[in-house]
Short mmCIF file of C-alpha atoms in Angstrom, two decimals:
data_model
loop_
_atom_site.label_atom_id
_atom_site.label_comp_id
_atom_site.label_asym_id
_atom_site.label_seq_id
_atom_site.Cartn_x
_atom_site.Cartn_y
_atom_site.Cartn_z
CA UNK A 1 7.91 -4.68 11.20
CA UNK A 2 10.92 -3.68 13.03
CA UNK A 3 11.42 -6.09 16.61
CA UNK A 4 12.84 -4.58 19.36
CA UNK A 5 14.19 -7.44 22.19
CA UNK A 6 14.07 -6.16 25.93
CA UNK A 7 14.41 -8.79 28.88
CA UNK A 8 11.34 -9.08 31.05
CA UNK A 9 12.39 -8.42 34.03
CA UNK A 10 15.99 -6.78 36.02
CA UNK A 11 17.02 -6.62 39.66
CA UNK A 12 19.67 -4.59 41.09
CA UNK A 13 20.90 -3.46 44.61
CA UNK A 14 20.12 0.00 45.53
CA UNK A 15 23.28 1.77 45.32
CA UNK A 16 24.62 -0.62 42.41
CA UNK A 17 24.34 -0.13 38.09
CA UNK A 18 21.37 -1.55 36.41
CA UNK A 19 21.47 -1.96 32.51
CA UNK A 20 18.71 -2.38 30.49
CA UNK A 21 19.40 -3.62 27.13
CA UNK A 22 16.96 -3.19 23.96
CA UNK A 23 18.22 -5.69 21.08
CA UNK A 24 17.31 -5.59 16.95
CA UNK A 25 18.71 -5.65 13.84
CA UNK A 26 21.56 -3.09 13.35
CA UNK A 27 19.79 -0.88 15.78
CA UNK A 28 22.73 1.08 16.29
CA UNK A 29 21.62 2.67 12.79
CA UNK A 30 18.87 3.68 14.43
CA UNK A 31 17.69 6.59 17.09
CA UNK A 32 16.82 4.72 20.11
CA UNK A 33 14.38 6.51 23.19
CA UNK A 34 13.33 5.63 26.59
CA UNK A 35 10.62 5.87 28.53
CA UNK A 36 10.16 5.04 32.67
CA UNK A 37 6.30 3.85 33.70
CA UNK A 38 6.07 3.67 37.03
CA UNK A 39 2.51 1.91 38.10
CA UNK A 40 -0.48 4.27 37.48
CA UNK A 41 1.25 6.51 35.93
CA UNK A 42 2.04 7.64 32.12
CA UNK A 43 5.58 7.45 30.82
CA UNK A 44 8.20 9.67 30.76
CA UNK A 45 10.98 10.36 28.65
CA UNK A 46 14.19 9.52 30.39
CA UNK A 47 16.83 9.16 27.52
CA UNK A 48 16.54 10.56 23.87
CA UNK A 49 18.33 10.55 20.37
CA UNK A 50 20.26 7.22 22.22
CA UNK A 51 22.20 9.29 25.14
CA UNK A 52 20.56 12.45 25.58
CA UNK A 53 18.45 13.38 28.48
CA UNK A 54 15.47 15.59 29.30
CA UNK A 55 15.40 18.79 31.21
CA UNK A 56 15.22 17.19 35.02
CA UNK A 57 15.94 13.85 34.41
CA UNK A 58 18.66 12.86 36.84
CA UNK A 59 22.61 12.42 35.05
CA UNK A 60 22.48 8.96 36.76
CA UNK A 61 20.26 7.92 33.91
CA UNK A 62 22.75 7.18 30.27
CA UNK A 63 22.28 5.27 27.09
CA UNK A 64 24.33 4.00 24.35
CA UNK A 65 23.39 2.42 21.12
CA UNK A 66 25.79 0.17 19.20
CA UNK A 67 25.56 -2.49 17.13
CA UNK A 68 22.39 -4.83 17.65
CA UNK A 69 21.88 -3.23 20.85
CA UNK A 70 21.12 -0.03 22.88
CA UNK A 71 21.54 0.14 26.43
CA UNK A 72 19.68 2.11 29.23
CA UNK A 73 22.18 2.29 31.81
CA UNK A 74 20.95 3.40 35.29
CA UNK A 75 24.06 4.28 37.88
CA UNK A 76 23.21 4.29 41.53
CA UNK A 77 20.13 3.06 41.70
CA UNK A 78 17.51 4.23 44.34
CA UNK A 79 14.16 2.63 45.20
CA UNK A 80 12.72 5.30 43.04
CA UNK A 81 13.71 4.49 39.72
CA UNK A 82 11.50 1.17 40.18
CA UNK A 83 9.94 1.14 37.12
CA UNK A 84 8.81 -0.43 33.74
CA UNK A 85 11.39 1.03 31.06
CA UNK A 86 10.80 0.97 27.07
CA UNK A 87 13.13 1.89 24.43
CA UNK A 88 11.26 2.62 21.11
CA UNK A 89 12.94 3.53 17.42
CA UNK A 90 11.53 4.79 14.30
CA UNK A 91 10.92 2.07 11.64
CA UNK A 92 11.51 3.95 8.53
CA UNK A 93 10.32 0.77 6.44
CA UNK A 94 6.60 0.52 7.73
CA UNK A 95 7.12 4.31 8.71
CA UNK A 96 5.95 4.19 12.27
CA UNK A 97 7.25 3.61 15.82
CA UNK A 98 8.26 0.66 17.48
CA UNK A 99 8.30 -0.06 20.82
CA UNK A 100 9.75 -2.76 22.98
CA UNK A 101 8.50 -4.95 25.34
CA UNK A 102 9.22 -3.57 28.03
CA UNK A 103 11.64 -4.34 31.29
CA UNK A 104 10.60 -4.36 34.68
CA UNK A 105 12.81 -2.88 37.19
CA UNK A 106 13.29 -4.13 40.58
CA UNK A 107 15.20 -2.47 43.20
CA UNK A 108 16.14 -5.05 45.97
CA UNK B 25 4.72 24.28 31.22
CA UNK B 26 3.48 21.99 28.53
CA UNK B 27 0.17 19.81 29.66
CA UNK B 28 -1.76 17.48 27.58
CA UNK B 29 -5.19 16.90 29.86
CA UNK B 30 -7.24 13.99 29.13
CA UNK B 31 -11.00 13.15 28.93
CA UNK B 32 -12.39 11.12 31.55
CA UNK B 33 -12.69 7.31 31.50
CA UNK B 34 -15.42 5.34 29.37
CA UNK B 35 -17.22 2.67 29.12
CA UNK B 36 -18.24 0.91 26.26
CA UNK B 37 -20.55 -1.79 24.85
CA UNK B 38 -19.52 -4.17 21.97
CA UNK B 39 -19.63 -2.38 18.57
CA UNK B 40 -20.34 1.06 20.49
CA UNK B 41 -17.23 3.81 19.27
CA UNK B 42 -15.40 6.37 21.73
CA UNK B 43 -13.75 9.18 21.14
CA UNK B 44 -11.04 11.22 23.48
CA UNK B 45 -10.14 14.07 23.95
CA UNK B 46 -6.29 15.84 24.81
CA UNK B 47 -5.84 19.36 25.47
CA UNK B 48 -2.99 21.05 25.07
CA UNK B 49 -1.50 23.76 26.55
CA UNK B 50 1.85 25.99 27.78
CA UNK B 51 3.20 25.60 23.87
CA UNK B 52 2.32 26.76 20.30
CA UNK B 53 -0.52 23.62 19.43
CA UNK B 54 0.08 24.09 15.78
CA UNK B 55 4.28 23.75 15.81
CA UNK B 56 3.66 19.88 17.24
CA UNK B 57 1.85 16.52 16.26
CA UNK B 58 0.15 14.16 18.56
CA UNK B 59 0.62 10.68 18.44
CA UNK B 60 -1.78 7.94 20.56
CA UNK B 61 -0.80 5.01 22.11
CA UNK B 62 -2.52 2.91 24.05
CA UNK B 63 -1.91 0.43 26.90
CA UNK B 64 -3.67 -3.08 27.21
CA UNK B 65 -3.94 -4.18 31.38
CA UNK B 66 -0.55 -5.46 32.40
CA UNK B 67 0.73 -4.89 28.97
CA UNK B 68 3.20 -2.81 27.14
CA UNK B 69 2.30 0.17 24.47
CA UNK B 70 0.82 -0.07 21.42
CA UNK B 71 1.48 2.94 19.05
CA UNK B 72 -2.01 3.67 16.94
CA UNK B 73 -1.35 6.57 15.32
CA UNK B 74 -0.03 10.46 14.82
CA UNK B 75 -1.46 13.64 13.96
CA UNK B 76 -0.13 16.63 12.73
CA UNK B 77 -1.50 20.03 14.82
CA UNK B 78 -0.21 22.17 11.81
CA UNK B 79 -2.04 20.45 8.51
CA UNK B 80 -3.87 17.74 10.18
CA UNK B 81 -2.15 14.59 7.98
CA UNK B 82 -2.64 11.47 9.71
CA UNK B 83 -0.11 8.44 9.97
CA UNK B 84 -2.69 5.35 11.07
CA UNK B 85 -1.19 1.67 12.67
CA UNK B 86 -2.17 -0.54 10.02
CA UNK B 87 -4.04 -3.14 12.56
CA UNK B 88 -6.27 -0.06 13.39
CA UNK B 89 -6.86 1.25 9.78
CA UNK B 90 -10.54 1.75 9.06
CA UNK B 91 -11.42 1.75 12.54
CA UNK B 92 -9.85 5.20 14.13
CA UNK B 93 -9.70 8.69 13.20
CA UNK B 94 -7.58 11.71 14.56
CA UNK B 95 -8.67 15.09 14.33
CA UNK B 96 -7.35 18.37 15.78
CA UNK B 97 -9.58 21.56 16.96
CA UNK B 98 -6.70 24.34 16.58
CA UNK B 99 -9.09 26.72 17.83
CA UNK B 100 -8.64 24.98 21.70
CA UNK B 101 -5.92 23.35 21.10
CA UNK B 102 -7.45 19.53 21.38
CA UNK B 103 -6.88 16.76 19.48
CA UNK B 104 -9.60 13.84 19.22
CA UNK B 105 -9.29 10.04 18.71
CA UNK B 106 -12.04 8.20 18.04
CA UNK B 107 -12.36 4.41 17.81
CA UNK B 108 -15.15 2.34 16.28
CA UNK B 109 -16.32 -1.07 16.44
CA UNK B 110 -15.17 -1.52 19.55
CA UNK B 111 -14.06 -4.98 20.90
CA UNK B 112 -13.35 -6.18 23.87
CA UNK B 113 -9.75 -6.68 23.10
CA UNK B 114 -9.67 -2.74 22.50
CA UNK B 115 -9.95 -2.12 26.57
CA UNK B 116 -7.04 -0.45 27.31
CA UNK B 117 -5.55 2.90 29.09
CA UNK B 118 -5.59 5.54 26.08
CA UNK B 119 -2.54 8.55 26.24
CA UNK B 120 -2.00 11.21 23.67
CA UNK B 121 1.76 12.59 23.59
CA UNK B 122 3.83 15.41 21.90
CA UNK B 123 6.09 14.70 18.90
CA UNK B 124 8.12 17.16 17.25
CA UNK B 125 7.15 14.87 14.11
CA UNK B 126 6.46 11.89 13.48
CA UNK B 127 9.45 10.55 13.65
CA UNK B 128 10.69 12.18 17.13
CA UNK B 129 10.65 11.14 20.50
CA UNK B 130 7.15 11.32 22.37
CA UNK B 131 8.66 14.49 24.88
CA UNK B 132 5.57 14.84 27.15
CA UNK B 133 1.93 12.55 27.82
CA UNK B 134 -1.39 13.12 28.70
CA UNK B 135 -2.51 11.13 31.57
CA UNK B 136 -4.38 8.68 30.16
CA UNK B 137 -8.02 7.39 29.96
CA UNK B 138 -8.83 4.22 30.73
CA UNK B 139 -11.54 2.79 27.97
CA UNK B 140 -13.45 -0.41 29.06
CA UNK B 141 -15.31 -2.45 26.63
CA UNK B 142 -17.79 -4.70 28.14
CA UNK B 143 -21.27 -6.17 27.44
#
């Protein structure tokens, strides 16, 4: 199966840029999509098709896919966006999706 | 608006099976699939399988093979995952979402229902 690499855990300064990377092989080939969990709650679809975002999902949230990663890029970060975030792909070999481990969010 | 409204919580004995429920509604049920992915306590999600609302073909996570079935009910716009043989291992908080196909992006979620498996 297809491994997608997230870091555990990410802190950043409200106010600052928090990025969120999502590593695996040549995943730049690949459609990469994110998802925000905030505790108790069900995801939500924050980035799609690598940089394209949902109907009401603020333009402070980006992502780029290149190479062996894809990044979820969050610009001015409020106490809000404190959240677990999950990229996920398609894995056309075992022909289902993958998703990563997950990254916890902490706003300072 | 599109909603996907979950069946309560459950619990389970060992070996019991569950099945839940997610119905849909502000969209045309039979353009979309539903996948179901599920979420082990302080864990990340698990993908288990998809549906299709428009022919009902089925795309099953191999660890789960044998042991879950997805079914659709067009006629209220629900789809249905059941689980058998349930373990302990299999407690976990249960969410259908929307999929263009199979392949897409998972747009919008149900809330979730929380299935406990304990003797």
């Amino acid at each position: 199966s297809y491994v997608l690499t997230q870091p555990p855990s990410v802190s950043v300064a409200p106010g600052k840029t928090a990025r969120i990377t999502c590593g695996g092989n040549n995943i730049g080939s690949k459609s990469v999509h994110w998802y925000q969990q905030k505790p108790g709650q069900a995801p939500v679809l924050v980035i799609y098709y690598d940089s394209d975002r949902p109907s009401g999902i603020p333009e402070r949230f980006s992502g780029s896919n290149s190479g062996n990663t894809a990044t979820l890029t969050i610009s001015r970060v409020e106490a809000g966006d404190e959240a677990d975030y999950y990229c996920q792909v398609w894995d056309s070999s075992s022909d289902h999706p993958e998703f990563g481990g997950g990254t916890k969010l902490t706003v300072l | 608006q599109v909603q996907l409204v979950q069946s309560g919580a459950e619990v389970k004995k060992p070996g019991a099976s569950v099945k839940v429920s997610c119905k849909a509604s502000g969209y045309t049920f039979t353009s979309y699939g539903i996948s179901w992915v599920r979420q082990a306590p302080g864990q990340g999600l698990e993908w288990m399988g998809w549906i299709s609302a428009y022919n009902g073909n089925t795309n099953y996570a191999q660890k789960l093979q044998g042991r879950v079935t997805m079914t659709t009910d067009t006629s209220t716009s629900t789809a249905y995952m059941e689980l058998r043989s349930l373990r302990s291992d299999d407690t976990a908080v249960y969410y259908c979402a929307r999929q263009d196909s199979s392949s897409s992006p998972f747009d919008y979620w149900g809330q979730g229902t929380l299935v406990t498996v304990s003797s």
